[in-house]
mmCIF file of C-alpha atoms in Angstrom:
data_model
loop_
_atom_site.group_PDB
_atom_site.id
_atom_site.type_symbol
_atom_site.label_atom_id
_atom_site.label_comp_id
_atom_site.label_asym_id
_atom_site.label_seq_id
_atom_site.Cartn_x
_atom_site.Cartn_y
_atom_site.Cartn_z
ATOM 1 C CA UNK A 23 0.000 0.000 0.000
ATOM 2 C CA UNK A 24 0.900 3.713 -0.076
ATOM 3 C CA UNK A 25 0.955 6.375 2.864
ATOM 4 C CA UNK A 26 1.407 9.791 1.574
ATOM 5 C CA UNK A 27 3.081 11.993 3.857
ATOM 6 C CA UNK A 28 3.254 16.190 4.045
ATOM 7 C CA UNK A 29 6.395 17.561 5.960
ATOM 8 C CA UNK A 30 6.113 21.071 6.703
ATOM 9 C CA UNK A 31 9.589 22.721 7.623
ATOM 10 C CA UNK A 32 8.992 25.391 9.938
ATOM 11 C CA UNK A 33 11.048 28.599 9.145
ATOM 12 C CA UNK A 34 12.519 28.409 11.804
ATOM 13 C CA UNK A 35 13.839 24.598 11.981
ATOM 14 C CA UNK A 36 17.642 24.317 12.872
ATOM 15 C CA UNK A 37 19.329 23.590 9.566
ATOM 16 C CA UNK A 38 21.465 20.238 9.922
ATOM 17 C CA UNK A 39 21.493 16.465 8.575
ATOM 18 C CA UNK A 40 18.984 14.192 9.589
ATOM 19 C CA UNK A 41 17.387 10.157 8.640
ATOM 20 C CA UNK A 42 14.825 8.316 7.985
ATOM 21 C CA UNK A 43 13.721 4.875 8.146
ATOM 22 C CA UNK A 44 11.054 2.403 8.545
ATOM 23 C CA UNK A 45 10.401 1.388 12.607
ATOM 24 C CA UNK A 46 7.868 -2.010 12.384
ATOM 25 C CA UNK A 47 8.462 -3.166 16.019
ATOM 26 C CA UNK A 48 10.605 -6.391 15.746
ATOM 27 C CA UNK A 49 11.905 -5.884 12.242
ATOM 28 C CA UNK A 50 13.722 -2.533 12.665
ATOM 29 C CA UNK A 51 17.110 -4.241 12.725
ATOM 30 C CA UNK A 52 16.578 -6.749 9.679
ATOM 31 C CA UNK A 53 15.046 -3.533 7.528
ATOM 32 C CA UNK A 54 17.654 -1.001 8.086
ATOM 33 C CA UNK A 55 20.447 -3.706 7.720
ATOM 34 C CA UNK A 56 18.731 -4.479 4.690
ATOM 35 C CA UNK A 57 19.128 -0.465 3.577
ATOM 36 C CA UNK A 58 16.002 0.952 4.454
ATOM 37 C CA UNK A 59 17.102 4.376 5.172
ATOM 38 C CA UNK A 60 18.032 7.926 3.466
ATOM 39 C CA UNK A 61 19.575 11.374 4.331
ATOM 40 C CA UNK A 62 17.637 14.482 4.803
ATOM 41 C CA UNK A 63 19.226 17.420 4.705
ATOM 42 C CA UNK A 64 17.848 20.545 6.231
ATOM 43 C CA UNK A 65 19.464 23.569 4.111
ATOM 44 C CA UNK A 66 20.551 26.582 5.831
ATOM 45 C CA UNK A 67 23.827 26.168 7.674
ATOM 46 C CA UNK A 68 25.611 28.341 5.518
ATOM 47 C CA UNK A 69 23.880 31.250 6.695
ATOM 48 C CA UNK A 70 24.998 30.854 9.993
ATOM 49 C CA UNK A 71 28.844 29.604 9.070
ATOM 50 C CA UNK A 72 29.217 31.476 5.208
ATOM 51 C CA UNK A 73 32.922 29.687 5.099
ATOM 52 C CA UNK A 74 30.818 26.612 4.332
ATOM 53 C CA UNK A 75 29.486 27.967 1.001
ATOM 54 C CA UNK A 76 32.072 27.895 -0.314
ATOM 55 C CA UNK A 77 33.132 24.028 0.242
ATOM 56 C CA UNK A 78 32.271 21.042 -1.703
ATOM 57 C CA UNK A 79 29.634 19.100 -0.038
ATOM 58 C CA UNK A 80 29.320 15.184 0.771
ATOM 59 C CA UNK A 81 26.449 13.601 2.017
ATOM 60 C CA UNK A 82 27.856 10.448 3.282
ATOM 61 C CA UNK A 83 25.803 7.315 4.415
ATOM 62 C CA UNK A 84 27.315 4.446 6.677
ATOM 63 C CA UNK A 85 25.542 1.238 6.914
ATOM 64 C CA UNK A 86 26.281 -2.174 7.378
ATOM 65 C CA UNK A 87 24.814 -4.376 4.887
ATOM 66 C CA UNK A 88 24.516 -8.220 4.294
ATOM 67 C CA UNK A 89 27.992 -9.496 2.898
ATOM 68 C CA UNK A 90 29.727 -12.772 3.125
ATOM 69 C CA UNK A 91 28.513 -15.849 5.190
ATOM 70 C CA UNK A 92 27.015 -15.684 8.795
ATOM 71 C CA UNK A 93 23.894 -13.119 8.349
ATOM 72 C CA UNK A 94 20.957 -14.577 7.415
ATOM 73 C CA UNK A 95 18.402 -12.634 5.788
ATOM 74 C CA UNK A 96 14.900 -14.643 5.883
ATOM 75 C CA UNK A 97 12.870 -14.938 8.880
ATOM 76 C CA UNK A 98 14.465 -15.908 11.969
ATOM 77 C CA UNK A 99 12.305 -16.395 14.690
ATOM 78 C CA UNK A 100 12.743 -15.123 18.545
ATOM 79 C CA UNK A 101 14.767 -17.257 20.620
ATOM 80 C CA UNK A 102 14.791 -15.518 24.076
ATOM 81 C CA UNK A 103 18.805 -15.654 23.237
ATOM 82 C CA UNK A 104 20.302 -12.181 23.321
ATOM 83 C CA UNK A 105 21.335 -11.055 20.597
ATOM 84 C CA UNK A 106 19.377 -13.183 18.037
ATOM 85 C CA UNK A 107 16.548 -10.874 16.184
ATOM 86 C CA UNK A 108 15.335 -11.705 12.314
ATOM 87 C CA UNK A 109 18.267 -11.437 10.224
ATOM 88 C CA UNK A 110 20.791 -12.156 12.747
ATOM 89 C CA UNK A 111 23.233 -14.883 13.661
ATOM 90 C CA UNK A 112 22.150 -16.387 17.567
ATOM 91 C CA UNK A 113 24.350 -15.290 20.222
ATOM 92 C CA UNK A 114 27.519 -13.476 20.234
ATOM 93 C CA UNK A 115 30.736 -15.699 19.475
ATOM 94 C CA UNK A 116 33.698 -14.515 20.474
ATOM 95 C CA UNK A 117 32.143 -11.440 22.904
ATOM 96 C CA UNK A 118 34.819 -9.327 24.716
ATOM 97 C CA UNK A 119 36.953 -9.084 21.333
ATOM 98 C CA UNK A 120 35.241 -5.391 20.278
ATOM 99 C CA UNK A 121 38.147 -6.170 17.326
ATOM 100 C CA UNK A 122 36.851 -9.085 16.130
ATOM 101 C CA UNK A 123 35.561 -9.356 12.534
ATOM 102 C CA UNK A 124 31.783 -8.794 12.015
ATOM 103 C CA UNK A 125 29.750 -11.671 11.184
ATOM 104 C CA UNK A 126 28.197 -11.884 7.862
ATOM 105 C CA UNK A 127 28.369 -8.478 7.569
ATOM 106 C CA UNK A 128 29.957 -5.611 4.957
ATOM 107 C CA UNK A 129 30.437 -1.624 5.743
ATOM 108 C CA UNK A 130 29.739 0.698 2.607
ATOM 109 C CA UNK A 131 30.034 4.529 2.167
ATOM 110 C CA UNK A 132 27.392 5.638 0.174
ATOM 111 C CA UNK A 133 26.752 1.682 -1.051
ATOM 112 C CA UNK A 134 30.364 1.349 -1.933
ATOM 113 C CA UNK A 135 32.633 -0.949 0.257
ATOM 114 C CA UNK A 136 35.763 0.580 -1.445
ATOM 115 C CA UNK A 137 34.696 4.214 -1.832
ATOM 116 C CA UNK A 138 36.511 7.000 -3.618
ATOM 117 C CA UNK A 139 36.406 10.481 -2.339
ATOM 118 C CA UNK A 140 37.755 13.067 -4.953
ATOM 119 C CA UNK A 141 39.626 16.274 -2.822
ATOM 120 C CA UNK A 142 42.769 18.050 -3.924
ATOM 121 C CA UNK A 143 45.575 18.905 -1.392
ATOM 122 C CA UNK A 144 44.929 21.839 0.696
ATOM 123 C CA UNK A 145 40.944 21.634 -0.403
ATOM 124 C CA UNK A 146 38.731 21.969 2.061
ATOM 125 C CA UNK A 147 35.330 19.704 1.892
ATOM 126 C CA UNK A 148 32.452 19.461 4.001
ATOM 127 C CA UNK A 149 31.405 16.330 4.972
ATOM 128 C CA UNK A 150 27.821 15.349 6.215
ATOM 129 C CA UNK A 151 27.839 11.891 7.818
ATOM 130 C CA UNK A 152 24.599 9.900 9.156
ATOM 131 C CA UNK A 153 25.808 6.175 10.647
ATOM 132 C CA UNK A 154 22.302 4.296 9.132
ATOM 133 C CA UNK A 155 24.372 1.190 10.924
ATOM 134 C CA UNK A 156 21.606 -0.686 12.814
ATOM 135 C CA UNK A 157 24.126 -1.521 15.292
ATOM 136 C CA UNK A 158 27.386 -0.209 14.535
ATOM 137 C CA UNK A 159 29.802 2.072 15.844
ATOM 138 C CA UNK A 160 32.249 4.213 14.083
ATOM 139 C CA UNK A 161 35.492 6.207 15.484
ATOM 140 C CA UNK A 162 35.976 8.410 12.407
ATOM 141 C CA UNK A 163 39.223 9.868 11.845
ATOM 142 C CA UNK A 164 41.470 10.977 8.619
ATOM 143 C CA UNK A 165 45.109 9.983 8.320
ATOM 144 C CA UNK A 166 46.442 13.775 8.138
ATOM 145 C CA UNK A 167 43.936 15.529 8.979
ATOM 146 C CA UNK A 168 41.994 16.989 11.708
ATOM 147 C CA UNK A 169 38.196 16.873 11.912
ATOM 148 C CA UNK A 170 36.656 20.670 12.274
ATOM 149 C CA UNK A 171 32.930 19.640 13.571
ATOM 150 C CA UNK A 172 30.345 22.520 13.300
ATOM 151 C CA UNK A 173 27.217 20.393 14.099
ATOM 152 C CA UNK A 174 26.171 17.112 15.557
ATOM 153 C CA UNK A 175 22.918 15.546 15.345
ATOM 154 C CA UNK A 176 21.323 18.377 12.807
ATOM 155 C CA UNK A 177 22.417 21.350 15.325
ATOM 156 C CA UNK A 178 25.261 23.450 15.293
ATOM 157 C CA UNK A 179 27.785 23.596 18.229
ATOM 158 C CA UNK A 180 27.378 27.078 19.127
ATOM 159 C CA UNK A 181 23.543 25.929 19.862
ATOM 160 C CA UNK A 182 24.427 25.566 23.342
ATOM 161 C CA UNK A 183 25.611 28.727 25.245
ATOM 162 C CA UNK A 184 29.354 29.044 25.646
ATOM 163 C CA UNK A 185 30.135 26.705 22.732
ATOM 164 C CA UNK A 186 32.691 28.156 19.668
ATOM 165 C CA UNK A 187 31.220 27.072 16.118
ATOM 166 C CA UNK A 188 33.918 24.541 15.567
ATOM 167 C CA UNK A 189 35.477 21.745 17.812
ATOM 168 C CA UNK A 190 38.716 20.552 16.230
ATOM 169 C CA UNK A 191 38.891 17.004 17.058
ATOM 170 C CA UNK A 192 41.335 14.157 15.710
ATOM 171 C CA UNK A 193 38.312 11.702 15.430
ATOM 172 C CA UNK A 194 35.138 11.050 16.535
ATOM 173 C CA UNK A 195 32.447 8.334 17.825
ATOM 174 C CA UNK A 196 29.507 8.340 15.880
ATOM 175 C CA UNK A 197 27.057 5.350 17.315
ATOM 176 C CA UNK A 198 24.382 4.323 15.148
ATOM 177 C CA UNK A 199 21.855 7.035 14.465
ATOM 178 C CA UNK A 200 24.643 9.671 15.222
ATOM 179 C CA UNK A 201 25.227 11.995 12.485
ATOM 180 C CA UNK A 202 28.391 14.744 12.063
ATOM 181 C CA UNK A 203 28.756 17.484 10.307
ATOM 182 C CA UNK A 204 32.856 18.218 9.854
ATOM 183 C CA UNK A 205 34.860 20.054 7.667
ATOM 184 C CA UNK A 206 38.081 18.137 6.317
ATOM 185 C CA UNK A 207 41.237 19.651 4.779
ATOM 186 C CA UNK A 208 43.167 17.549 2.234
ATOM 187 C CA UNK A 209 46.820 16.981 2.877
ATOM 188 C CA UNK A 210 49.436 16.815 0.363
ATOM 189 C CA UNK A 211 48.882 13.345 -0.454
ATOM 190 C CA UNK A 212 46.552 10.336 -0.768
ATOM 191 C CA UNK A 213 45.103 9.578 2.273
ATOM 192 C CA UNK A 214 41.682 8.061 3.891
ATOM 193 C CA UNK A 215 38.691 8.173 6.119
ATOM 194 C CA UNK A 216 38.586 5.322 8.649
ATOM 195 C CA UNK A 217 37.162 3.730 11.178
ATOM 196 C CA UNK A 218 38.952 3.350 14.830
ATOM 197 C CA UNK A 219 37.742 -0.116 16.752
ATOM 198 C CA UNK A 220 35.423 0.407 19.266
ATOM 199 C CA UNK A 221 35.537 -1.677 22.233
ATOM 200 C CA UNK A 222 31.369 -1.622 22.920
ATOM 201 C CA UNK A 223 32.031 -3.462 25.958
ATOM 202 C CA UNK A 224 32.596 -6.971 27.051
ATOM 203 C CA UNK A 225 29.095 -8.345 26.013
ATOM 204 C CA UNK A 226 28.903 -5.871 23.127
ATOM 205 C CA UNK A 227 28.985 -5.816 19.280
ATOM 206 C CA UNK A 228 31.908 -6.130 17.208
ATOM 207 C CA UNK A 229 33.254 -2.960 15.662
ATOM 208 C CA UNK A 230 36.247 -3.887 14.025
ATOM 209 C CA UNK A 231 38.889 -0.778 12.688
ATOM 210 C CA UNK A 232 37.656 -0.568 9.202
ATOM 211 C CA UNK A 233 39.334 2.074 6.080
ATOM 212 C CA UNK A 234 35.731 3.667 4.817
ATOM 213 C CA UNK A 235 37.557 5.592 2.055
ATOM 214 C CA UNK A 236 40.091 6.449 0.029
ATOM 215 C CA UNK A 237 40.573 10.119 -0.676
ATOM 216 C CA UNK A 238 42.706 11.323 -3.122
ATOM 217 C CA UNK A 239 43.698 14.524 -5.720
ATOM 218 C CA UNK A 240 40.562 13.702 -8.556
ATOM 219 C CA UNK A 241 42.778 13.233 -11.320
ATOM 220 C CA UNK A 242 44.167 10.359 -9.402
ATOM 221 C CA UNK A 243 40.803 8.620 -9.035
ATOM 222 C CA UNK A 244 39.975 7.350 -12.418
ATOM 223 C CA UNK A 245 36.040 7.607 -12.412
ATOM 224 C CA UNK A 246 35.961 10.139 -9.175
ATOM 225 C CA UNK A 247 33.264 12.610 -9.546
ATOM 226 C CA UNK A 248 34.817 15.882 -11.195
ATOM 227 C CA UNK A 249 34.821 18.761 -9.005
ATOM 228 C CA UNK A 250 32.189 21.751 -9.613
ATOM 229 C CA UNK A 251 33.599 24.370 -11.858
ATOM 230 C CA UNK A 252 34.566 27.437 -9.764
ATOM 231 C CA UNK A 253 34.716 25.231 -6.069
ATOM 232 C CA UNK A 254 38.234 26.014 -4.673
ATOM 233 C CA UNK A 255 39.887 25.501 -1.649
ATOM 234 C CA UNK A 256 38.915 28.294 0.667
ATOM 235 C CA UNK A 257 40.597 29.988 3.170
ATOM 236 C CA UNK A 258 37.816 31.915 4.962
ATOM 237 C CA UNK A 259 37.865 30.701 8.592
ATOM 238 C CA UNK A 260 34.298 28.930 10.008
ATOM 239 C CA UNK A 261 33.134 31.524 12.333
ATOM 240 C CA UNK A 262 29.411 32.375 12.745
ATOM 241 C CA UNK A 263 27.548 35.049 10.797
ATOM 242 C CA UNK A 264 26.467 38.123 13.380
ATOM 243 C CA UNK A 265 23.104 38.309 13.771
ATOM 244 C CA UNK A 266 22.271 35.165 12.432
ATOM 245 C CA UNK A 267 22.359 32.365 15.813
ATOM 246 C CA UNK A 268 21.342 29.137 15.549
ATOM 247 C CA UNK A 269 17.287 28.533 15.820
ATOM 248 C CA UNK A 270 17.280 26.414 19.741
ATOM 249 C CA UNK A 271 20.180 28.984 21.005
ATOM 250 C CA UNK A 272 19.459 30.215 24.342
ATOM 251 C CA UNK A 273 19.095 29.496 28.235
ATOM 252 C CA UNK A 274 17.154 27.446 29.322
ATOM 253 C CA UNK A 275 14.375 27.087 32.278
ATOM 254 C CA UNK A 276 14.825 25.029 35.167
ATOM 255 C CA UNK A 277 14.168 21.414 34.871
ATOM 256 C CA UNK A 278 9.962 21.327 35.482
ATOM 257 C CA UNK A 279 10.891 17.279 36.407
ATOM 258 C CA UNK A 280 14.059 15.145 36.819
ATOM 259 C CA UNK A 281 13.399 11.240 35.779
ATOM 260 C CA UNK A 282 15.701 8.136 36.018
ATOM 261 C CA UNK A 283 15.763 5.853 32.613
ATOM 262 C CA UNK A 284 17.374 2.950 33.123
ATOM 263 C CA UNK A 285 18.897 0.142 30.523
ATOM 264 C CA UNK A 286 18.961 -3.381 31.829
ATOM 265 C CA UNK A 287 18.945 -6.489 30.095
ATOM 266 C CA UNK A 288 19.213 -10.654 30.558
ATOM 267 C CA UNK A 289 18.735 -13.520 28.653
ATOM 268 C CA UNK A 290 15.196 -12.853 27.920
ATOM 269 C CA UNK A 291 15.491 -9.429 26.215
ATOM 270 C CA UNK A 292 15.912 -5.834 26.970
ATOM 271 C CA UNK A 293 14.332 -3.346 29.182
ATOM 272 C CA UNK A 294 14.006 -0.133 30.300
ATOM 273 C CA UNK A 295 12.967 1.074 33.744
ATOM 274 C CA UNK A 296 12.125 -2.965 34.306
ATOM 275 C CA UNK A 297 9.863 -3.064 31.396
ATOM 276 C CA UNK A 298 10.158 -4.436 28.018
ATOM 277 C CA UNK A 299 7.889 -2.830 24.833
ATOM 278 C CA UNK A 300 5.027 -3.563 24.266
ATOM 279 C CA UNK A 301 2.665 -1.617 21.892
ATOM 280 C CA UNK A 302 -0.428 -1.420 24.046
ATOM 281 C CA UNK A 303 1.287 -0.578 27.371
ATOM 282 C CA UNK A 304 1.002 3.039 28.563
ATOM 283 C CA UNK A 305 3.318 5.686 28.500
ATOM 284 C CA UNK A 306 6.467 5.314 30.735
ATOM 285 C CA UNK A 307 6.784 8.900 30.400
ATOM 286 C CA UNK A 308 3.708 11.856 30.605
ATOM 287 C CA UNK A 309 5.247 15.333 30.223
ATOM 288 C CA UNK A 310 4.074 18.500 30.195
ATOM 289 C CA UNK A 311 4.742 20.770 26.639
ATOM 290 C CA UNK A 312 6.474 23.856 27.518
ATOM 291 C CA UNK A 313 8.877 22.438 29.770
ATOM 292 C CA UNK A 314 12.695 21.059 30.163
ATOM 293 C CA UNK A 315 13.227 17.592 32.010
ATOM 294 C CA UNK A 316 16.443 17.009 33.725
ATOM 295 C CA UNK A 317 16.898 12.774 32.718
ATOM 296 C CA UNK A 318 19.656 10.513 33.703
ATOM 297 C CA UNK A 319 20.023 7.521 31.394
ATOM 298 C CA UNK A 320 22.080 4.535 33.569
ATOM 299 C CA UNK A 321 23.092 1.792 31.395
ATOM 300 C CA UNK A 322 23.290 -1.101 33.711
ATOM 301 C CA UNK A 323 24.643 -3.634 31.343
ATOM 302 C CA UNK A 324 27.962 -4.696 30.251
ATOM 303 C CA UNK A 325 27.447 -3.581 26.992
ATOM 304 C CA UNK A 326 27.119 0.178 25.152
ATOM 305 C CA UNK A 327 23.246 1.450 24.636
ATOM 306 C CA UNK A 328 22.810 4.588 22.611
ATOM 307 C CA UNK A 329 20.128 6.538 24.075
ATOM 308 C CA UNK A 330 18.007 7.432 21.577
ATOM 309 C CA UNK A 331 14.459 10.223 21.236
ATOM 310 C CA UNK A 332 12.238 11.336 18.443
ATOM 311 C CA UNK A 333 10.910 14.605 17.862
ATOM 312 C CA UNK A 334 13.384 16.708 20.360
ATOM 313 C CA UNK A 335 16.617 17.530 21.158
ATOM 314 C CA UNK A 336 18.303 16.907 24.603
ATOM 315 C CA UNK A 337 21.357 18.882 26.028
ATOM 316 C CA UNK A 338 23.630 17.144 27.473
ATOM 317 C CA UNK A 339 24.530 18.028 30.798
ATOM 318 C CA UNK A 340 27.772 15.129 31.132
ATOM 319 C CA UNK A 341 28.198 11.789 29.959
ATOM 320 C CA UNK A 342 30.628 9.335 31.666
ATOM 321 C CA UNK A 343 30.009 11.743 34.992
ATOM 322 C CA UNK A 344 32.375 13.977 32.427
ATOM 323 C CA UNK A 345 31.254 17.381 31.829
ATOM 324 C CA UNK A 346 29.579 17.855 28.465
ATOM 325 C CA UNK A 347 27.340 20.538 26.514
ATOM 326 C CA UNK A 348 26.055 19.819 22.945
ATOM 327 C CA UNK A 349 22.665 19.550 21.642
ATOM 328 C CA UNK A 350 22.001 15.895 20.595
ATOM 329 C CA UNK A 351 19.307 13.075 19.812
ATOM 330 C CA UNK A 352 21.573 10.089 20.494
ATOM 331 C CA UNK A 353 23.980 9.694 22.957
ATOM 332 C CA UNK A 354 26.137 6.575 23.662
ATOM 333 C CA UNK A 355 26.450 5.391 27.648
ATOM 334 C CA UNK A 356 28.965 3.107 28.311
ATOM 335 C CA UNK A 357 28.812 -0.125 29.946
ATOM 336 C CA UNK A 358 27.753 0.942 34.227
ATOM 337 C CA UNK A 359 27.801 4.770 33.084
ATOM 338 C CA UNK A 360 25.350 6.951 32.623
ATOM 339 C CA UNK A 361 24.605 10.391 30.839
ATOM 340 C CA UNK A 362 22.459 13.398 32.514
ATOM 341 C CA UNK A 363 20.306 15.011 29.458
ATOM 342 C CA UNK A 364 17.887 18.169 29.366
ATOM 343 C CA UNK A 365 15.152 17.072 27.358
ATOM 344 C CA UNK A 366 13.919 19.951 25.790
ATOM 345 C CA UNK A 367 9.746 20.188 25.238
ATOM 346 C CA UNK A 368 9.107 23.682 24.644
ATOM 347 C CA UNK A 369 8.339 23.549 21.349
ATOM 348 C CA UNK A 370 4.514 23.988 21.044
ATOM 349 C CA UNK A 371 4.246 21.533 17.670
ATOM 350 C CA UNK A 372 5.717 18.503 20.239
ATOM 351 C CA UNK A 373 2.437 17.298 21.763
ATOM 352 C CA UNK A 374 1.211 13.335 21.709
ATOM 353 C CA UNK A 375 2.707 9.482 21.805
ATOM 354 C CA UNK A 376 6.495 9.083 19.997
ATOM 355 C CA UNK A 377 9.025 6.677 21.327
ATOM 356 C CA UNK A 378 12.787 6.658 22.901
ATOM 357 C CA UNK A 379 14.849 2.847 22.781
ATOM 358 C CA UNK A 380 18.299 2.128 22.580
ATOM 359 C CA UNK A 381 19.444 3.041 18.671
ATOM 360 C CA UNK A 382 21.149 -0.529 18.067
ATOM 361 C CA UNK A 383 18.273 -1.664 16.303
ATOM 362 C CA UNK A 384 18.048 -5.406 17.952
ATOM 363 C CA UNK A 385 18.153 -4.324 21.455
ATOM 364 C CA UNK A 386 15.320 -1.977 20.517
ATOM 365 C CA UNK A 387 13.488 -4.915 18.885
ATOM 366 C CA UNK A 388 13.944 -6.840 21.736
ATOM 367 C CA UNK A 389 12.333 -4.724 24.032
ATOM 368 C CA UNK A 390 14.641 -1.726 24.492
ATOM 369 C CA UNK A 391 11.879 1.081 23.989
ATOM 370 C CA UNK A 392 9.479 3.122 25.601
ATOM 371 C CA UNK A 393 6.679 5.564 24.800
ATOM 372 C CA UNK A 394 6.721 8.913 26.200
ATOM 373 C CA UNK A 395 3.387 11.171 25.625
ATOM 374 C CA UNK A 396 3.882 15.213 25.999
ATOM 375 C CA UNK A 397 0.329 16.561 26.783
#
């Protein structure tokens, strides 16, 4: 069948880079591994940091897909095990290895497991990445190069009070659903875009150091995409446009509640606050619109959850009991950690029933998600 759908962008919606995908309780992880899933881009962010106008652009889409033996893509019923979901080898050979090589499973850029990435030395390029991994992490670095990061999760940095408009960073963790918005200078020679391994914990996922892409001068990559006529490197440094802030910018109001969520799991499935999902139960969550919510998210597992929530932003507060202050809509919490968020319901259009799980798609499935209604 077909659902039409209208989305209005309000003028005054935070430019930035956001996804989409398809979120049938109990198949989430077998349809985005399968590549259910897209970009949206939000235009705008050159009005607030004009340096970026004058960059080449890359939308760039991580996922892991189906490759090689192991993953099993027909129906594969519940077993109770943990970690076994539809499309998904049972159990987890091998766990406390976060190096280990994925099973039955390929990373692509953009579809391609050997991507190309045309930039010539000194250019700069700004990247747009969304991890569409259903359950994979990425520590994103380039040999040579340092990351400049002007937004994370479709906001800018400077969002939050006190923040400059660009973090340099030599690489950083995007957990599935994450997206990053960086600006990357070529050095004077080949070089690539990879993948750190990420130790999820000792009962967590592998995530194996993987090279995402190779980037190179253009005329060195027979079949690269050409570069635009008149796009040159630019010098212009990324500093914000006066008068022109970003659209959530601004204090905040004490918290009008302050809420524990907390990630447990055993062999039976996953939970939060006790309680698995279930599509009839009611909300674990009633707030009231107009407010801020001080939350702390414990993850009292042994492996990573990434704290995930649909229609708002949170600030974070700290994560690891480490000072932090970003706007975000997923945040990872490490195995026994936990992160303190301001959930942020102020905006008038955010009334009703949406959902918040952990973003690695099987957990989720397995009972990782809750409802939260904003009346």
């Amino acid at each position: 069948e077909t659902l039409h759908y209208r989305v209005a962008i309000p003028r005054g919606h935070a430019p930035g880079l956001y996804w989409y995908h398809p979120h049938s309780h109990g198949e989430s992880f077998y349809e985005v591994t399968n590549g259910m899933s897209g970009a949206i881009v939000v235009e705008g962010i050159e009005r607030h940091l004009p340096a970026l106008a004058a960059m080449r652009e890359r939308v760039i889409v991580l996922r892991d897909v189906p490759g090689g033996p192991g993953f099993v893509d027909d129906d594969m019923p519940m077993t109770g095990m943990v970690g076994a979901t539809r499309g998904r080898r049972i159990g987890r050979p091998a766990a406390g290895k976060p190096c280990r090589a994925e099973q039955g499973l390929q990373t692509t850029l953009n579809r391609q497991p050997a991507a190309r990435i045309g930039i010539r030395p000194g250019e700069r390029q700004f990247f747009r990445v969304v991890n569409a991994s259903a359950a994979r992490y990425f520590d994103l670095s380039v040999d040579g190069s340092p990351l400049d990061v002007v937004a994370l999760d479709g906001v800018a940095l400077d969002a939050a009070q006190g923040n400059a408009p660009v973090r340099r960073v030599s690489h950083l963790l995007l957990p599935p659903a994450g997206r990053a918005e960086f600006v990357v200078t070529a050095p004077d020679h080949a070089t690539v875009l990879r993948s750190a391994c990420v130790d999820t914990g000792k009962a967590g996922d592998a995530a194996p150091a993987v090279v995402l892409a190779q980037l190179d001068d253009p005329a060195h990559l027979l079949g690269a995409s050409p570069l635009p006529v008149g796009v040159a490197a630019s010098a212009a440094p990324i500093v914000a446009a006066p008068g022109n802030p970003p659209a959530i910018a601004g204090p905040l109001p004490r918290p009008a509640a302050r809420r524990r969520i907390r990630f447990t799991e055993d062999d039976r499935g996953f939970y939060i606050n006790g309680r698995s999902y279930a599509m009839d139960a009611p909300p674990l969550v009633v707030a009231r619109s107009g407010t801020v919510e001080e939350w702390t998210v414990e993850n009292a597992t042994d492996e990573d959850h990434a704290f995930h929530i649909h229609q708002v932003h949170f600030l974070t507060e700290a994560v690891d009991d480490a000072p932090a202050h970003v706007w975000l809509d997923t945040v990872n919490v490490r195995p026994h950690r936990r992160a303190r968020l301001l959930l942020d319901f102020r905006d008038p259009i955010v009334r009703g029933t949406f959902l918040f799980h952990c973003h690695i798609l099987d957990h989720e499935d397995q009972g990782m998600m809750a409802t939260i209604r904003v009346e």
